[in-house]
């Protein structure tokens, strides 16, 4: 039992081990040689990916006495989280190399990634709470990593809201334990059948609220724009991507695993959150002039689309592969867009991106592919993700949500185009604006540019090769 | 073979982007060469096309027998495949696309473009997308190409337009993107209604999954109809068209009007009629009326224009109205009746697609010539051009006469069939549409008179040289083809008629 548990938890173990080893190693390394820790972190990511690939074909089972589900949901989350972590580590090399706290940054990122994996695999409320804390606490510190005023403010805001929702999560867990007599989903599912409706409903809502906070969805989204703006760009890429993966898989698991329809209309509740999230995220992005805030609201909007699949869990055959595929697609596409921001950290306003195509055509093209990808233009991966998710929601009878999502997709096009258009505008005319743009577009980070190009290529490849990936995702079911 | 035809231009575009330090001349030569090879390949396709009898793979129950079919799995878990093929409906459009893109490539030799490499690559990519759309036999594949055509054309207008291109391009993108999403919702509806779930058009046409479900069928038809109507464009959904056309570069307008508008109308004939026959028949009178309204509205608004390019843009609304009128009229025939009249109407609509592509392409390229010489499109600024530029005048006259439906040119063949088929089936809308011909004739004649005849007057400080060889070489073949179709309609009708008959049969089953 112990050996099987250990082998099936290899990716998580690799991350945790690399975090601890990296911390020790980093304390003894001189500042300019801390890249060794980065290499170690990347090696851990690679090892995790290899273990995932080896494990992915196996049947769904549970580990650690049934509290951890090793199934298609976890495999897909591992793939997405590890790829995202690797890309963020690479994209962050430009800004972090030689930093006084370079090692700490890598260690915290690895721990947060492990936390997100625990969230995705949790097959019980206690493990879920642990994953939540592990995925949250390192990121509070990472948001305030630069130790400047916006970062500190954002970090404080993120921390306060995170602390509030962790209490809510624990409260919900307690209520569900009292009502259902267990915290593991399989036993809880049995216990909740007889439980009072009010208690089951209240507990489930509290747990959902905490997961919505992690995913950055309405009504717990307030930290997203501030954290995205205040944190260093690679960290912003990380916190808008990786925690979402764990939180959404966890939310799906709860909907699919517990008999919550008896306590109230769970599907409708999630659908309402999805609708509110996509409307708020996409409409609020309209007025943004800063690229980071624009991307922050765009990620909120994307969570709205992703939540559609969580709401459509009744149609598991379409909803689960759709959710997992969309998560992967969103991960590479979003990281690609943020990598462009990492490459040009000085260009914070849309106008400063003017003429990028003339100066750095590859970076500009990658950004265009990623932004159009986020809109859902074929043949990028998010298009297939949206298609499958829309189909699942349509099939689950939520036609209104699909129509709303289609309308919001159109709305999203508008603000993405506000960013795309200046890229192609010739740098000419207004001298002052030119100087500003010239200064901002001066030196692009090489690593982050490479990551942006890779991510753009990945989103295209994933879109065209959607068939095998979706087949793989549809081949498994959730354990437990 | 067909896949080569579809992806060859994209390959050429990739080569253009990848090769460093190409001179503008080399870029343009490559572009023309790629478009030329593409046309030759399409010619080979056409000559080998035997109405599907030879290829042996014809799928009965669909719009005509299919040839050059390829059916590969793409995303099998959602029942979508890379399924392409041609029949009598799509082959003429693919050929027209190849001709028009070659014309645009040749036309672009006339002067040095800004950023020629990106321009050529965008057009080549657009060619792949357009060809692929006409060949697609899978709803998802169709949608992918449909959406990509919008995005690529956006960059053409925004990057190389004049006037206020960013605004026009944005409006174009938003309108047609709304349409494309409505289309997607409709496709998802079809997909879910089918059993087993599939996006394959041929299977769907065999199943007609929504027959007998009036509400669901109507809703899906509405979603698909809105999506296609925005692109066609039908009268209430056309408002993106005039600014997009006016501000696009000449070759961009020609492609937009000649090829991209066809995607909407073609979608009706390829998707709405065969897959939703019940719903189409139920709503056919309304659709025919919308088509007639487009005919009249487009003609009347075009009459009021002083801007030559805007006028041509509105005549597109008018001409595409005939297509929808024909397709709508075909649906008004009673189910199970002899499909002759319906067949005639569909065939007219299909010919109109080709004819309009050729003639409007020519007219927009001529508008580009006008703008290159005088700097404005305002017809009031020019007069007496016939003396200064006799070749320009002659070519413009032929194009205009073709556009107004003069016998001997392709427009006549198309409109005659639409009206003959339509009058028997849907007499009221067809009768209402008839004055459209008259108004179009009046406005085109008036435009010619203002531009070509009278005392010579030009915008100050400009000289009006006659058509240059590159310009003639681009525009004249379009008109020659139009005359060929007008004089020897069988060259085209032999291919179109069986497909039209099949569509008519499908919608009336």
Tab-separated table of C-alpha atoms in Angstrom, chain A residues 193-418:
chain	number	residue	atom	x	y	z
A	193	UNK	CA	-28.379	11.551	1.656
A	194	UNK	CA	-30.003	11.537	5.051
A	195	UNK	CA	-28.620	14.881	6.174
A	196	UNK	CA	-30.718	17.989	6.757
A	197	UNK	CA	-30.928	19.959	3.535
A	198	UNK	CA	-30.046	23.299	5.079
A	199	UNK	CA	-26.847	22.029	6.657
A	200	UNK	CA	-25.697	20.216	3.534
A	201	UNK	CA	-26.492	23.215	1.380
A	202	UNK	CA	-24.781	25.723	3.651
A	203	UNK	CA	-21.663	23.594	3.974
A	204	UNK	CA	-21.427	23.030	0.245
A	205	UNK	CA	-21.849	26.721	-0.477
A	206	UNK	CA	-19.067	27.585	1.945
A	207	UNK	CA	-16.713	25.107	0.302
A	208	UNK	CA	-17.666	26.369	-3.135
A	209	UNK	CA	-17.015	29.958	-2.063
A	210	UNK	CA	-13.473	29.093	-1.064
A	211	UNK	CA	-12.858	27.343	-4.363
A	212	UNK	CA	-14.270	30.307	-6.257
A	213	UNK	CA	-11.773	32.446	-4.403
A	214	UNK	CA	-8.918	30.250	-5.523
A	215	UNK	CA	-10.211	30.254	-9.065
A	216	UNK	CA	-10.687	34.018	-9.019
A	217	UNK	CA	-14.376	33.916	-9.809
A	218	UNK	CA	-17.230	36.198	-8.768
A	219	UNK	CA	-18.036	36.884	-5.940
A	220	UNK	CA	-14.497	36.251	-4.662
A	221	UNK	CA	-12.561	37.850	-7.470
A	222	UNK	CA	-11.563	41.182	-5.935
A	223	UNK	CA	-7.978	40.200	-5.358
A	224	UNK	CA	-7.289	39.237	-8.971
A	225	UNK	CA	-6.753	42.648	-10.598
A	226	UNK	CA	-4.705	44.033	-7.716
A	227	UNK	CA	-2.569	40.960	-7.355
A	228	UNK	CA	-1.976	40.753	-11.088
A	229	UNK	CA	-0.970	44.369	-11.219
A	230	UNK	CA	1.112	44.426	-8.057
A	231	UNK	CA	2.948	41.128	-8.360
A	232	UNK	CA	5.997	40.634	-10.583
A	233	UNK	CA	4.848	39.574	-14.066
A	234	UNK	CA	5.852	35.881	-13.808
A	235	UNK	CA	4.083	35.591	-10.471
A	236	UNK	CA	1.016	37.207	-12.012
A	237	UNK	CA	1.122	34.572	-14.734
A	238	UNK	CA	1.324	31.898	-12.076
A	239	UNK	CA	-1.458	33.062	-9.773
A	240	UNK	CA	-3.894	33.616	-12.615
A	241	UNK	CA	-3.281	30.136	-13.974
A	242	UNK	CA	-2.126	27.435	-11.615
A	243	UNK	CA	-4.484	27.792	-8.615
A	244	UNK	CA	-7.435	27.866	-11.010
A	245	UNK	CA	-6.540	24.421	-12.284
A	246	UNK	CA	-6.672	22.861	-8.849
A	247	UNK	CA	-9.723	24.783	-7.715
A	248	UNK	CA	-11.846	24.013	-10.765
A	249	UNK	CA	-11.031	20.318	-10.771
A	250	UNK	CA	-11.849	20.266	-7.053
A	251	UNK	CA	-15.150	22.049	-7.644
A	252	UNK	CA	-16.030	19.580	-10.368
A	253	UNK	CA	-15.203	16.666	-8.083
A	254	UNK	CA	-17.509	17.986	-5.372
A	255	UNK	CA	-20.388	18.456	-7.798
A	256	UNK	CA	-19.919	15.030	-9.320
A	257	UNK	CA	-19.112	13.175	-6.110
A	258	UNK	CA	-21.618	14.448	-3.565
A	259	UNK	CA	-25.423	14.218	-3.758
A	260	UNK	CA	-25.843	17.965	-3.627
A	261	UNK	CA	-28.825	18.155	-5.934
A	262	UNK	CA	-30.864	16.865	-3.015
A	263	UNK	CA	-29.882	19.908	-0.980
A	264	UNK	CA	-30.596	22.442	-3.694
A	265	UNK	CA	-29.826	23.165	-7.291
A	266	UNK	CA	-26.020	22.913	-7.242
A	267	UNK	CA	-25.765	23.027	-11.007
A	268	UNK	CA	-27.783	26.222	-11.166
A	269	UNK	CA	-25.722	27.776	-8.391
A	270	UNK	CA	-22.484	27.124	-10.248
A	271	UNK	CA	-24.081	28.277	-13.490
A	272	UNK	CA	-25.086	31.534	-11.820
A	273	UNK	CA	-21.522	32.021	-10.582
A	274	UNK	CA	-20.275	31.255	-14.096
A	275	UNK	CA	-22.657	33.761	-15.640
A	276	UNK	CA	-21.784	36.489	-13.137
A	277	UNK	CA	-18.075	35.800	-13.542
A	278	UNK	CA	-18.030	35.931	-17.306
A	279	UNK	CA	-20.167	39.050	-17.424
A	280	UNK	CA	-18.143	40.900	-14.838
A	281	UNK	CA	-14.751	39.809	-16.107
A	282	UNK	CA	-15.414	40.563	-19.726
A	283	UNK	CA	-17.235	43.828	-19.227
A	284	UNK	CA	-14.795	45.177	-16.643
A	285	UNK	CA	-11.912	44.491	-19.006
A	286	UNK	CA	-13.374	47.031	-21.426
A	287	UNK	CA	-12.269	50.055	-19.505
A	288	UNK	CA	-8.761	48.910	-18.670
A	289	UNK	CA	-5.816	50.778	-20.011
A	290	UNK	CA	-3.109	48.781	-18.303
A	291	UNK	CA	-2.199	45.472	-19.883
A	292	UNK	CA	-1.968	43.628	-16.593
A	293	UNK	CA	-5.364	44.704	-15.343
A	294	UNK	CA	-6.780	43.874	-18.761
A	295	UNK	CA	-5.311	40.399	-18.569
A	296	UNK	CA	-6.509	40.072	-14.979
A	297	UNK	CA	-10.102	40.731	-15.967
A	298	UNK	CA	-9.661	38.491	-18.966
A	299	UNK	CA	-8.682	35.644	-16.662
A	300	UNK	CA	-11.804	36.299	-14.598
A	301	UNK	CA	-13.848	36.102	-17.771
A	302	UNK	CA	-12.162	32.832	-18.721
A	303	UNK	CA	-13.007	31.323	-15.339
A	304	UNK	CA	-16.620	32.097	-16.130
A	305	UNK	CA	-16.395	29.963	-19.266
A	306	UNK	CA	-14.572	27.231	-17.364
A	307	UNK	CA	-17.224	27.161	-14.653
A	308	UNK	CA	-19.793	26.304	-17.304
A	309	UNK	CA	-18.254	22.852	-17.455
A	310	UNK	CA	-18.352	22.539	-13.683
A	311	UNK	CA	-22.043	23.424	-13.780
A	312	UNK	CA	-22.700	20.864	-16.506
A	313	UNK	CA	-21.282	17.976	-14.477
A	314	UNK	CA	-24.510	16.043	-15.027
A	315	UNK	CA	-23.294	15.385	-18.559
A	316	UNK	CA	-20.014	13.935	-17.395
A	317	UNK	CA	-19.167	12.399	-20.730
A	318	UNK	CA	-18.795	15.823	-22.286
A	319	UNK	CA	-18.274	18.094	-19.314
A	320	UNK	CA	-15.214	16.472	-17.735
A	321	UNK	CA	-13.074	16.184	-20.879
A	322	UNK	CA	-14.248	19.654	-21.841
A	323	UNK	CA	-13.221	21.131	-18.509
A	324	UNK	CA	-9.841	19.408	-18.450
A	325	UNK	CA	-9.063	20.233	-22.053
A	326	UNK	CA	-10.104	23.845	-21.618
A	327	UNK	CA	-7.919	24.071	-18.511
A	328	UNK	CA	-4.897	22.876	-20.465
A	329	UNK	CA	-5.690	25.176	-23.361
A	330	UNK	CA	-6.233	28.122	-21.067
A	331	UNK	CA	-3.016	27.384	-19.214
A	332	UNK	CA	-0.712	27.562	-22.206
A	333	UNK	CA	-2.552	30.453	-23.823
A	334	UNK	CA	-2.712	32.578	-20.700
A	335	UNK	CA	0.920	31.922	-19.849
A	336	UNK	CA	1.828	32.880	-23.396
A	337	UNK	CA	0.119	36.238	-23.048
A	338	UNK	CA	1.723	36.839	-19.672
A	339	UNK	CA	5.118	35.802	-21.028
A	340	UNK	CA	4.875	38.714	-23.449
A	341	UNK	CA	4.233	40.949	-20.439
A	342	UNK	CA	7.247	39.408	-18.705
A	343	UNK	CA	9.354	40.128	-21.758
A	344	UNK	CA	8.493	43.831	-21.661
A	345	UNK	CA	7.856	44.644	-18.014
A	346	UNK	CA	8.094	48.376	-18.635
A	347	UNK	CA	5.251	48.435	-21.149
A	348	UNK	CA	2.384	48.645	-18.700
A	349	UNK	CA	-0.092	50.641	-20.769
A	350	UNK	CA	-1.707	49.562	-24.015
A	351	UNK	CA	-0.352	52.573	-25.895
A	352	UNK	CA	3.202	51.592	-25.061
A	353	UNK	CA	2.859	48.416	-27.107
A	354	UNK	CA	2.544	50.401	-30.265
A	355	UNK	CA	4.741	49.285	-33.114
A	356	UNK	CA	5.923	46.095	-31.433
A	357	UNK	CA	5.426	44.145	-34.653
A	358	UNK	CA	7.996	46.273	-36.406
A	359	UNK	CA	10.548	45.826	-33.621
A	360	UNK	CA	9.962	42.280	-32.434
A	361	UNK	CA	7.805	40.438	-34.939
A	362	UNK	CA	8.036	37.043	-33.233
A	363	UNK	CA	7.003	38.345	-29.849
A	364	UNK	CA	4.183	40.346	-31.417
A	365	UNK	CA	2.942	37.403	-33.453
A	366	UNK	CA	3.000	35.128	-30.426
A	367	UNK	CA	1.049	37.674	-28.438
A	368	UNK	CA	-1.516	37.965	-31.230
A	369	UNK	CA	-1.888	34.198	-31.398
A	370	UNK	CA	-2.358	33.999	-27.624
A	371	UNK	CA	-4.830	36.878	-27.467
A	372	UNK	CA	-6.871	35.604	-30.389
A	373	UNK	CA	-6.564	32.227	-28.723
A	374	UNK	CA	-8.108	33.622	-25.560
A	375	UNK	CA	-10.975	34.945	-27.663
A	376	UNK	CA	-11.428	31.413	-28.941
A	377	UNK	CA	-10.446	31.833	-32.561
A	378	UNK	CA	-9.853	28.537	-34.300
A	379	UNK	CA	-7.569	26.697	-34.687
A	380	UNK	CA	-6.156	27.573	-31.277
A	381	UNK	CA	-6.730	25.281	-28.337
A	382	UNK	CA	-9.147	27.521	-26.443
A	383	UNK	CA	-11.510	27.332	-29.401
A	384	UNK	CA	-11.820	23.578	-29.012
A	385	UNK	CA	-12.071	24.073	-25.258
A	386	UNK	CA	-14.885	26.542	-25.632
A	387	UNK	CA	-16.577	24.320	-28.159
A	388	UNK	CA	-16.560	21.292	-25.890
A	389	UNK	CA	-17.600	23.286	-22.842
A	390	UNK	CA	-20.386	25.041	-24.726
A	391	UNK	CA	-21.544	21.691	-26.040
A	392	UNK	CA	-21.620	20.208	-22.552
A	393	UNK	CA	-23.592	23.151	-21.167
A	394	UNK	CA	-25.961	23.075	-24.142
A	395	UNK	CA	-26.525	19.389	-23.623
A	396	UNK	CA	-27.118	19.911	-19.907
A	397	UNK	CA	-30.015	22.161	-20.854
A	398	UNK	CA	-28.349	25.476	-20.067
A	399	UNK	CA	-28.929	27.073	-23.437
A	400	UNK	CA	-29.221	30.495	-21.813
A	401	UNK	CA	-25.723	30.134	-20.427
A	402	UNK	CA	-24.336	29.158	-23.824
A	403	UNK	CA	-25.962	32.160	-25.458
A	404	UNK	CA	-24.630	34.421	-22.726
A	405	UNK	CA	-21.180	32.903	-23.143
A	406	UNK	CA	-21.319	33.486	-26.889
A	407	UNK	CA	-22.276	37.117	-26.320
A	408	UNK	CA	-19.477	37.509	-23.789
A	409	UNK	CA	-17.013	35.975	-26.220
A	410	UNK	CA	-17.887	38.705	-28.669
A	411	UNK	CA	-17.480	41.294	-25.939
A	412	UNK	CA	-14.081	39.858	-25.079
A	413	UNK	CA	-12.958	40.261	-28.670
A	414	UNK	CA	-13.317	43.987	-28.282
A	415	UNK	CA	-10.779	44.444	-25.521
A	416	UNK	CA	-8.308	41.933	-26.880
A	417	UNK	CA	-8.362	43.850	-30.142
A	418	UNK	CA	-7.586	47.032	-28.236
